[in-house]
Short mmCIF file of C-alpha atoms and ligand atoms in Angstrom, two decimals:
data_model
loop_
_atom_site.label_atom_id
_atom_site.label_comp_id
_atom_site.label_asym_id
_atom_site.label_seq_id
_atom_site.Cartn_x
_atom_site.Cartn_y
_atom_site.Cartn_z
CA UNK Z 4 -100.18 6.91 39.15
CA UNK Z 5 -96.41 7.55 38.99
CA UNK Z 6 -94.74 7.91 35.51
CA UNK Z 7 -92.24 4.81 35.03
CA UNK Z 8 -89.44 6.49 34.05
CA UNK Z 9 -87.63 2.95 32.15
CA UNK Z 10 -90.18 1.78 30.17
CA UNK Z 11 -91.78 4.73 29.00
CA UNK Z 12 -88.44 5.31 26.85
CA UNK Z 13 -86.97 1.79 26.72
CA UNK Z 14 -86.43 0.61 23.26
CA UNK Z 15 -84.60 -2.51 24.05
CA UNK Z 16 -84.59 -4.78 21.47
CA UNK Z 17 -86.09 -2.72 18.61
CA UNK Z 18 -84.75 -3.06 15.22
CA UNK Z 19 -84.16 0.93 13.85
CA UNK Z 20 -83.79 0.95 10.15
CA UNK Z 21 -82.40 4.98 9.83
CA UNK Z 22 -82.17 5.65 6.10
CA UNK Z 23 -79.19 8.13 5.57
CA UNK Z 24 -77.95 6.67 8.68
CA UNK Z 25 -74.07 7.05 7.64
CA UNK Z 26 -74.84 11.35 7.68
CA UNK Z 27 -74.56 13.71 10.43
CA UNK Z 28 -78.09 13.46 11.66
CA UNK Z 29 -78.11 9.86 10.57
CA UNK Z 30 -75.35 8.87 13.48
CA UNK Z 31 -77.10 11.23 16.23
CA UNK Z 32 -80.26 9.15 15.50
CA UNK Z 33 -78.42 5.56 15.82
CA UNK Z 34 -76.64 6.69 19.28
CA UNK Z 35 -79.78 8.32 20.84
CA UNK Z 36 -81.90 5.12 20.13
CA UNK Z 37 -79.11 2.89 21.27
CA UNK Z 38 -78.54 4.34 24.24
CA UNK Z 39 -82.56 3.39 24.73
CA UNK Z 40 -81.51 -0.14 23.73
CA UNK Z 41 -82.59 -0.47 20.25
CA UNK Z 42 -80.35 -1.55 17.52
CA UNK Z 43 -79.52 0.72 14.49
CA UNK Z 44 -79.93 -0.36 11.45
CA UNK Z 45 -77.47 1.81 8.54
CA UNK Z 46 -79.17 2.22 5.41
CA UNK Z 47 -76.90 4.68 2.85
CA UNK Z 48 -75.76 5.07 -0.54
CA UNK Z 49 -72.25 5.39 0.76
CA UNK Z 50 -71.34 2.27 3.47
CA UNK Z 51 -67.63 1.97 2.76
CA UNK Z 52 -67.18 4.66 5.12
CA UNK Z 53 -65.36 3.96 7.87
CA UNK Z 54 -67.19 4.90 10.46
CA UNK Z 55 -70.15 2.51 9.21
CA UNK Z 56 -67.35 -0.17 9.56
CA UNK Z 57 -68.97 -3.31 11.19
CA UNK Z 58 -66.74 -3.18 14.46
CA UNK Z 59 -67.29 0.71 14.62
CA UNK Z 60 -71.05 0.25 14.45
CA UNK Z 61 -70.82 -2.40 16.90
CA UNK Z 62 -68.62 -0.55 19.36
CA UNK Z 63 -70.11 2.81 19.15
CA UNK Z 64 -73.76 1.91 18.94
CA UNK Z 65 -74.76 -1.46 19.73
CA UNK Z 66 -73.59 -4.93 19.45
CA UNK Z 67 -75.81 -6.02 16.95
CA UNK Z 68 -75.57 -3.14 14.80
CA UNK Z 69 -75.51 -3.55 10.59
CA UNK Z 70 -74.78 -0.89 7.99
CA UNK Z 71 -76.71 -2.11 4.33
CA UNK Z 72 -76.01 -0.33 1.25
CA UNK Z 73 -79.34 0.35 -0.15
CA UNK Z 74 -80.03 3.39 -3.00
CA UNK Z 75 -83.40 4.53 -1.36
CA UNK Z 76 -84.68 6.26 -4.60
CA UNK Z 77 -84.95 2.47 -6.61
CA UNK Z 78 -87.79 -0.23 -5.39
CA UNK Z 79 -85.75 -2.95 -5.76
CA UNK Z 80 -82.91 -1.56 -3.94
CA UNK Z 81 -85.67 -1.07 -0.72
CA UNK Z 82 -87.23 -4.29 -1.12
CA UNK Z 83 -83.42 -6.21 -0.79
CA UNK Z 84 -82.97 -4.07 1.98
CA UNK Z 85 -86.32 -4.69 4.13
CA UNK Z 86 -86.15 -8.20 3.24
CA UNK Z 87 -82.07 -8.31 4.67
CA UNK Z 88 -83.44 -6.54 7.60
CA UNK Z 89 -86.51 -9.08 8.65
CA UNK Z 90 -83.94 -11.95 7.80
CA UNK Z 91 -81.36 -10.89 9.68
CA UNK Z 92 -83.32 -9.85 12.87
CA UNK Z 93 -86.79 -10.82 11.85
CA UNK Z 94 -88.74 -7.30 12.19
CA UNK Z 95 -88.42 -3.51 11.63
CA UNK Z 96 -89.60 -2.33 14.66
CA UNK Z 97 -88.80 1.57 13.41
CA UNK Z 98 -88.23 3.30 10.41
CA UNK Z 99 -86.37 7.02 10.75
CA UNK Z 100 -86.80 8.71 6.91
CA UNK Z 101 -83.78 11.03 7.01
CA UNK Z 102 -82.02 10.58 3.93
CA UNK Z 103 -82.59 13.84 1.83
CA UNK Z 104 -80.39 16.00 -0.85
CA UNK Z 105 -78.96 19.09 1.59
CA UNK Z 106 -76.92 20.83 -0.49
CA UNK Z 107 -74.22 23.48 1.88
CA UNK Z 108 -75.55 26.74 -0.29
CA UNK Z 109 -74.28 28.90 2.61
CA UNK Z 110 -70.55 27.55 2.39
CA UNK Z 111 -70.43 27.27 -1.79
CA UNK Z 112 -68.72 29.98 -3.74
CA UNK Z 113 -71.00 29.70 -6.84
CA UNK Z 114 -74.70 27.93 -6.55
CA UNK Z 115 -76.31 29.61 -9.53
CA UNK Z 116 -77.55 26.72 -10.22
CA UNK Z 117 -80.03 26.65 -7.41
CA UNK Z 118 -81.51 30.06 -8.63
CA UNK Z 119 -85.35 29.12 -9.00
CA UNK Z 120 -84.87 30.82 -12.81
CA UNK Z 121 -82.34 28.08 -13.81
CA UNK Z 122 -83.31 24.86 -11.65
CA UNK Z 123 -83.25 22.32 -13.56
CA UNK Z 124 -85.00 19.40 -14.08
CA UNK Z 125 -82.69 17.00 -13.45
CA UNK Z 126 -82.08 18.37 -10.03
CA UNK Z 127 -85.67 18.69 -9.22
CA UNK Z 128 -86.09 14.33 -10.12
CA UNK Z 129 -82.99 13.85 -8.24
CA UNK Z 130 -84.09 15.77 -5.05
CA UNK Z 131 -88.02 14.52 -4.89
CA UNK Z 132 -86.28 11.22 -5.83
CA UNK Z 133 -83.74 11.05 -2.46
CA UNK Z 134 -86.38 12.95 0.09
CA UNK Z 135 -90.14 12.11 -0.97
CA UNK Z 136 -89.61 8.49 -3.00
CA UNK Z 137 -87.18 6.93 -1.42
CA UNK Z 138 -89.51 7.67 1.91
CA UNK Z 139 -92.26 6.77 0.29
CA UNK Z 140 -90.58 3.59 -0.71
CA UNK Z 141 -89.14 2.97 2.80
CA UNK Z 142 -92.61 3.38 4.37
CA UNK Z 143 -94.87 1.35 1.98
CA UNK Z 144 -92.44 -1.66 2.52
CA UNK Z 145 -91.14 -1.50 6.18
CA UNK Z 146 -94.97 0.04 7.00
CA UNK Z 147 -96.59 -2.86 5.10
CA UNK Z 148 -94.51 -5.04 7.45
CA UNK Z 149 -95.83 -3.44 10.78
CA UNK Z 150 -98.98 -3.51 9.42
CA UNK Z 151 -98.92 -7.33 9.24
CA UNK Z 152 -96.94 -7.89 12.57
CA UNK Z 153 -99.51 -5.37 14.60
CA UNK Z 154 -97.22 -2.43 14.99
CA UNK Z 155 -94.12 -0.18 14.44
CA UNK Z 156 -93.47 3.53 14.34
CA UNK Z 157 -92.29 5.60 11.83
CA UNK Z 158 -90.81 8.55 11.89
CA UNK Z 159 -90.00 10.95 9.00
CA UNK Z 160 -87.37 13.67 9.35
CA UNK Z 161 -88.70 16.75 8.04
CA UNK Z 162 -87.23 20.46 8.49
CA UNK Z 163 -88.67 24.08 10.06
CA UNK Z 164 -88.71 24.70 6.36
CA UNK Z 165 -91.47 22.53 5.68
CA UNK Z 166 -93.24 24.92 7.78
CA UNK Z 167 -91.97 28.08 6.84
CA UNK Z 168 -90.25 29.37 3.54
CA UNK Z 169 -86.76 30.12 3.42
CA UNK Z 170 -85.66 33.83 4.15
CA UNK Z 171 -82.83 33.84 0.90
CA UNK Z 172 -81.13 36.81 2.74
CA UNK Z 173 -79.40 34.36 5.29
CA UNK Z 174 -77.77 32.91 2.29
CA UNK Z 175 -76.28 36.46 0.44
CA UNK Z 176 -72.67 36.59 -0.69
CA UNK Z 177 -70.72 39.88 -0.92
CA UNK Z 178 -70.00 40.89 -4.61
CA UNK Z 179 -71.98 38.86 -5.75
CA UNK Z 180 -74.81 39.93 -8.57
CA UNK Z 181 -78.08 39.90 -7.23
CA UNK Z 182 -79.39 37.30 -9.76
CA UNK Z 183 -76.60 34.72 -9.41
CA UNK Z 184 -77.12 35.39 -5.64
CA UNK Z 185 -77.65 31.66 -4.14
CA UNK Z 186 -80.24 30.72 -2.54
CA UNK Z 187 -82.02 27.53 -0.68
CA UNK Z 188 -82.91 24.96 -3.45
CA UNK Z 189 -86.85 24.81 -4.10
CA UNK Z 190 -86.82 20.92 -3.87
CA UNK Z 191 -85.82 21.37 -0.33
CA UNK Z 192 -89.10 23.18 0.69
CA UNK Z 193 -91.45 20.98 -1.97
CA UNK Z 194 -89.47 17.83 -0.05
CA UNK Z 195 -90.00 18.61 3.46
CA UNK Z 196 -93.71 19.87 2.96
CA UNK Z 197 -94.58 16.28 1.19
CA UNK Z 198 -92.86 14.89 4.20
CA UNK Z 199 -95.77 15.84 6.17
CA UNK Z 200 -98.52 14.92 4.02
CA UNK Z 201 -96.81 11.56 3.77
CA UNK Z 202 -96.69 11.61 7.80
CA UNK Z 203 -100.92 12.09 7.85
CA UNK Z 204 -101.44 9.79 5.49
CA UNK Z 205 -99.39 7.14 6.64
CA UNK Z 206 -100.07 7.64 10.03
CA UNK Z 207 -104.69 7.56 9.06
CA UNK Z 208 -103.72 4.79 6.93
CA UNK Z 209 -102.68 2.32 9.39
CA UNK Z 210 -103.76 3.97 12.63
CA UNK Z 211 -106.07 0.71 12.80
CA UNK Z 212 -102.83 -1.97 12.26
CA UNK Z 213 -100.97 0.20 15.56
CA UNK Z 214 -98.49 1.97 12.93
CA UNK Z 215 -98.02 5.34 14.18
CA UNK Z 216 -96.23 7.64 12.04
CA UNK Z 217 -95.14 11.18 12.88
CA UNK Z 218 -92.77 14.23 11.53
CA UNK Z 219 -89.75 15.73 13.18
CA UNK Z 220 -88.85 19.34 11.95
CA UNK Z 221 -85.55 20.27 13.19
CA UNK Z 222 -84.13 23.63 12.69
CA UNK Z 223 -80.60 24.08 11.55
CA UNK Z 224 -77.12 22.48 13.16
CA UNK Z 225 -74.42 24.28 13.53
CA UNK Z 226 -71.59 22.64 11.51
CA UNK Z 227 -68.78 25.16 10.74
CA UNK Z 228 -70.89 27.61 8.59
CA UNK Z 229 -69.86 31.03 7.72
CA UNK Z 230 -69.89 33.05 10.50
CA UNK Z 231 -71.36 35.93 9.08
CA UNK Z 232 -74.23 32.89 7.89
CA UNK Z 233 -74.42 32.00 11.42
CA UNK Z 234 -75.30 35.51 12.15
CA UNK Z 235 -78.05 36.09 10.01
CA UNK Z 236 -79.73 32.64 10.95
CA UNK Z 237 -79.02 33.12 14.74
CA UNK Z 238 -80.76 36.73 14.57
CA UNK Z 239 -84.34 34.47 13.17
CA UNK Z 240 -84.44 32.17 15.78
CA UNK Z 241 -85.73 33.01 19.27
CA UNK Z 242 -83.58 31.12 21.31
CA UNK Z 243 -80.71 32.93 19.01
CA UNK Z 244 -78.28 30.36 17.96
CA UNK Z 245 -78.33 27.26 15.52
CA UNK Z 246 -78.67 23.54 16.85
CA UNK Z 247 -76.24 21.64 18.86
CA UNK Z 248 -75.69 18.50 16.87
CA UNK Z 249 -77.19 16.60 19.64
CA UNK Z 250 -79.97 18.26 20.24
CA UNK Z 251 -82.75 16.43 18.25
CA UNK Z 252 -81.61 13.40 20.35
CA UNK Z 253 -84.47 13.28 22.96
CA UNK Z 254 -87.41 14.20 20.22
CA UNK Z 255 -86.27 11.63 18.67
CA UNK Z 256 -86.53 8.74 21.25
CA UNK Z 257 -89.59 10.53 22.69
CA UNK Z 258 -91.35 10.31 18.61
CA UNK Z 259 -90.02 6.38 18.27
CA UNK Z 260 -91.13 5.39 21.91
CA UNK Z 261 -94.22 4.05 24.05
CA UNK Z 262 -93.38 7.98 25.25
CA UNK Z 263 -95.15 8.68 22.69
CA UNK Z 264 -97.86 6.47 21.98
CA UNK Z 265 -101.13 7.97 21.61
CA UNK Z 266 -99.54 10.80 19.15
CA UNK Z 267 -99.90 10.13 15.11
CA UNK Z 268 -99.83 12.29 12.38
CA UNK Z 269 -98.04 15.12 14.49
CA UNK Z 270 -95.20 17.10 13.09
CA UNK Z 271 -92.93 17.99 16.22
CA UNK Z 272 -91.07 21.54 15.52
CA UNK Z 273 -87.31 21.69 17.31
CA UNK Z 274 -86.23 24.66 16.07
CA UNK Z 275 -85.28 27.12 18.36
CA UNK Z 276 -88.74 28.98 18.31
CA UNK Z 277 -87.82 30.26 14.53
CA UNK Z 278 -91.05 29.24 12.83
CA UNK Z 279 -92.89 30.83 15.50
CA UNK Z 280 -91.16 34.47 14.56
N1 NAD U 306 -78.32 19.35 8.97
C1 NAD U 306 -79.29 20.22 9.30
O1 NAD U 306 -79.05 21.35 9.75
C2 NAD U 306 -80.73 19.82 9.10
C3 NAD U 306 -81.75 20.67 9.53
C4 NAD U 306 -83.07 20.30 9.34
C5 NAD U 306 -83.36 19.08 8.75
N2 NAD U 306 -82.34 18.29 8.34
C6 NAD U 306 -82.69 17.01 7.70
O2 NAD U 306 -82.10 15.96 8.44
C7 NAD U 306 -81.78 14.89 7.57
C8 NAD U 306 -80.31 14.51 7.73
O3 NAD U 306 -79.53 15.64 7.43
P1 NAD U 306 -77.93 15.60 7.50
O4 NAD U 306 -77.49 16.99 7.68
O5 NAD U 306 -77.50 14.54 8.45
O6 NAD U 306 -77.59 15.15 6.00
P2 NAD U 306 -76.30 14.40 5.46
O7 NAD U 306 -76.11 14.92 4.06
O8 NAD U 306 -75.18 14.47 6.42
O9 NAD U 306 -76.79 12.88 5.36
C9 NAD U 306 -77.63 12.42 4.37
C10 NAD U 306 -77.27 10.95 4.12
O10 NAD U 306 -78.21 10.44 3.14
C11 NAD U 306 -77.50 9.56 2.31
N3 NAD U 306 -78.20 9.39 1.04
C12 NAD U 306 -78.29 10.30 0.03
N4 NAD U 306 -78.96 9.77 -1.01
C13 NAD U 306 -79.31 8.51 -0.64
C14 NAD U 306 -79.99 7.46 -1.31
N5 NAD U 306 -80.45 7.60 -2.57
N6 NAD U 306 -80.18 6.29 -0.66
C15 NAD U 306 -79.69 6.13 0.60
N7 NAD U 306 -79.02 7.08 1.27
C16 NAD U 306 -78.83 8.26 0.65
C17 NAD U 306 -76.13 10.21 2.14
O11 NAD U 306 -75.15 9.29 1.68
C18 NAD U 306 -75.87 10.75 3.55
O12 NAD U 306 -75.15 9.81 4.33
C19 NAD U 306 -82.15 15.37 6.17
O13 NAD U 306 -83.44 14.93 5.85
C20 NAD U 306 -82.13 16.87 6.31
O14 NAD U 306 -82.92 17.50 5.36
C21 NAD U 306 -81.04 18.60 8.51
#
């Protein structure tokens, strides 16, 4: 049997709600699905951006593409914005959890405050709010949706440190005293671990209804860091450099595709090789 090479990816027609959609990763997801056919749907805190304009969106990604402002860490906010989604288009065909707190600790001057010693609570709600929630929000009402319509795929973005613990000594600072030293937020590893036990469960959960649900743990992008940052990180990783920005584009249609249709509760690892160092 040969491999049909259009619809195996072809996405034509599916409704893509990305939460965190108007971030980096958010826009790489929207134009790698597009370019498959399907049609982005926005979902952010922040929409009066102006590259989540309307005519943007519709010119960049595809002609039916919608930004909604929707605070992912409140029910009510999720349930307007599933409900605008299914009346505007009439389904969520795919859900993309990407939205998380990702605070820069290798380009701030002072982060004391992510010292494990001083983390406060406030930050811990706010963080487990934005990245476990808000997906667990996003997935009981868009997944409770695909349930009842017979399928949908959903696909939560997760990170190589929900598989390994961060190594703080990327993150050092010259002159700086060893306890105010920063280092990567705990919330970010509690976050992205959930993320996978929200993927099994999910994905066991309505296995039956045709509801697949898998993880994505991408290593990290290269956005301007600190070169000397850049160094450390590059020297952990295998393939010995950070992400292209594009780079999680093909895991990404492959995880929200027929490509991909007799995997479920699988966390895919793009990162370089790092988590197998
Ligand atoms: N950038 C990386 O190197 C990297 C590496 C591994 C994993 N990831 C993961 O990829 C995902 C995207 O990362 P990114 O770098 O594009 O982040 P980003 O900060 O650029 O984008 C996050 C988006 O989420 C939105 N958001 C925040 N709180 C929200 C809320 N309550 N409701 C709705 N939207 C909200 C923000 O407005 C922002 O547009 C994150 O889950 C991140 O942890 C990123």
């Amino acid at each position: 049997m040969t491999i049909q090479s259009i619809p195996l990816f072809d996405l034509t027609g599916r409704v893509a709600v990305i939460t965190g959609g108007g971030g980096m990763l958010g826009q790489q997801h929207a134009a790698a699905l597009a370019a498959f056919g399907a049609i982005p749907v926005f979902v952010d805190i922040q929409i009066d951006q102006p590259h989540l304009a309307g005519d943007v969106l519709r010119q960049r990604f595809h002609a039916d593409s919608i930004a909604i402002r929707c605070d992912i860490t409140q029910e009510e906010s999720v349930k307007s914005m599933v409900s605008q989604v299914i009346g505007h288009f009439g389904a969520v065909d795919i859900l993309i959890n990407n939205a998380a707190n990702n605070p820069k600790i290798e380009s701030a001057p002072t982060v004391e405050f992510s010292r494990f010693e001083h983390f406060s609570l406030s930050q811990w709600d706010a963080d487990l709010a934005v990245g476990i929630k808000g997906a667990f929000l996003c997935s009981r009402e868009c997944g409770t949706h695909m349930a009842q319509r017979g399928g949908g795929v959903i696909l939560n973005i997760a990170s190589d440190l929900g598989v390994i613990a961060p190594d703080q000594r990327i993150y050092r600072q010259e002159g700086v005293a060893d306890d105010q030293q920063p280092v990567k937020p705990v919330t970010y590893s509690v976050v992205k671990t959930a993320l996978l036990g929200l993927t099994r469960y999910v994905a066991t959960y309505w296995a039956d209804r045709n509801v697949r649900c898998n993880a994505l743990s991408p290593g990290g992008v290269y956005s301007g860091q600190p070169d000397e940052f850049v160094r450390r990180l590059s020297n952990l990783i295998p393939l010995q450099r950070m992400a292209r920005i594009d780079e999680y584009q093909g895991a990404v249609v492959f995880l929200c595709s027929d490509a991909s249709s007799y995997m479920t509760g699988a966390n895919l690892v793009v990162d370089g090789g790092r988590s197998c160092w």
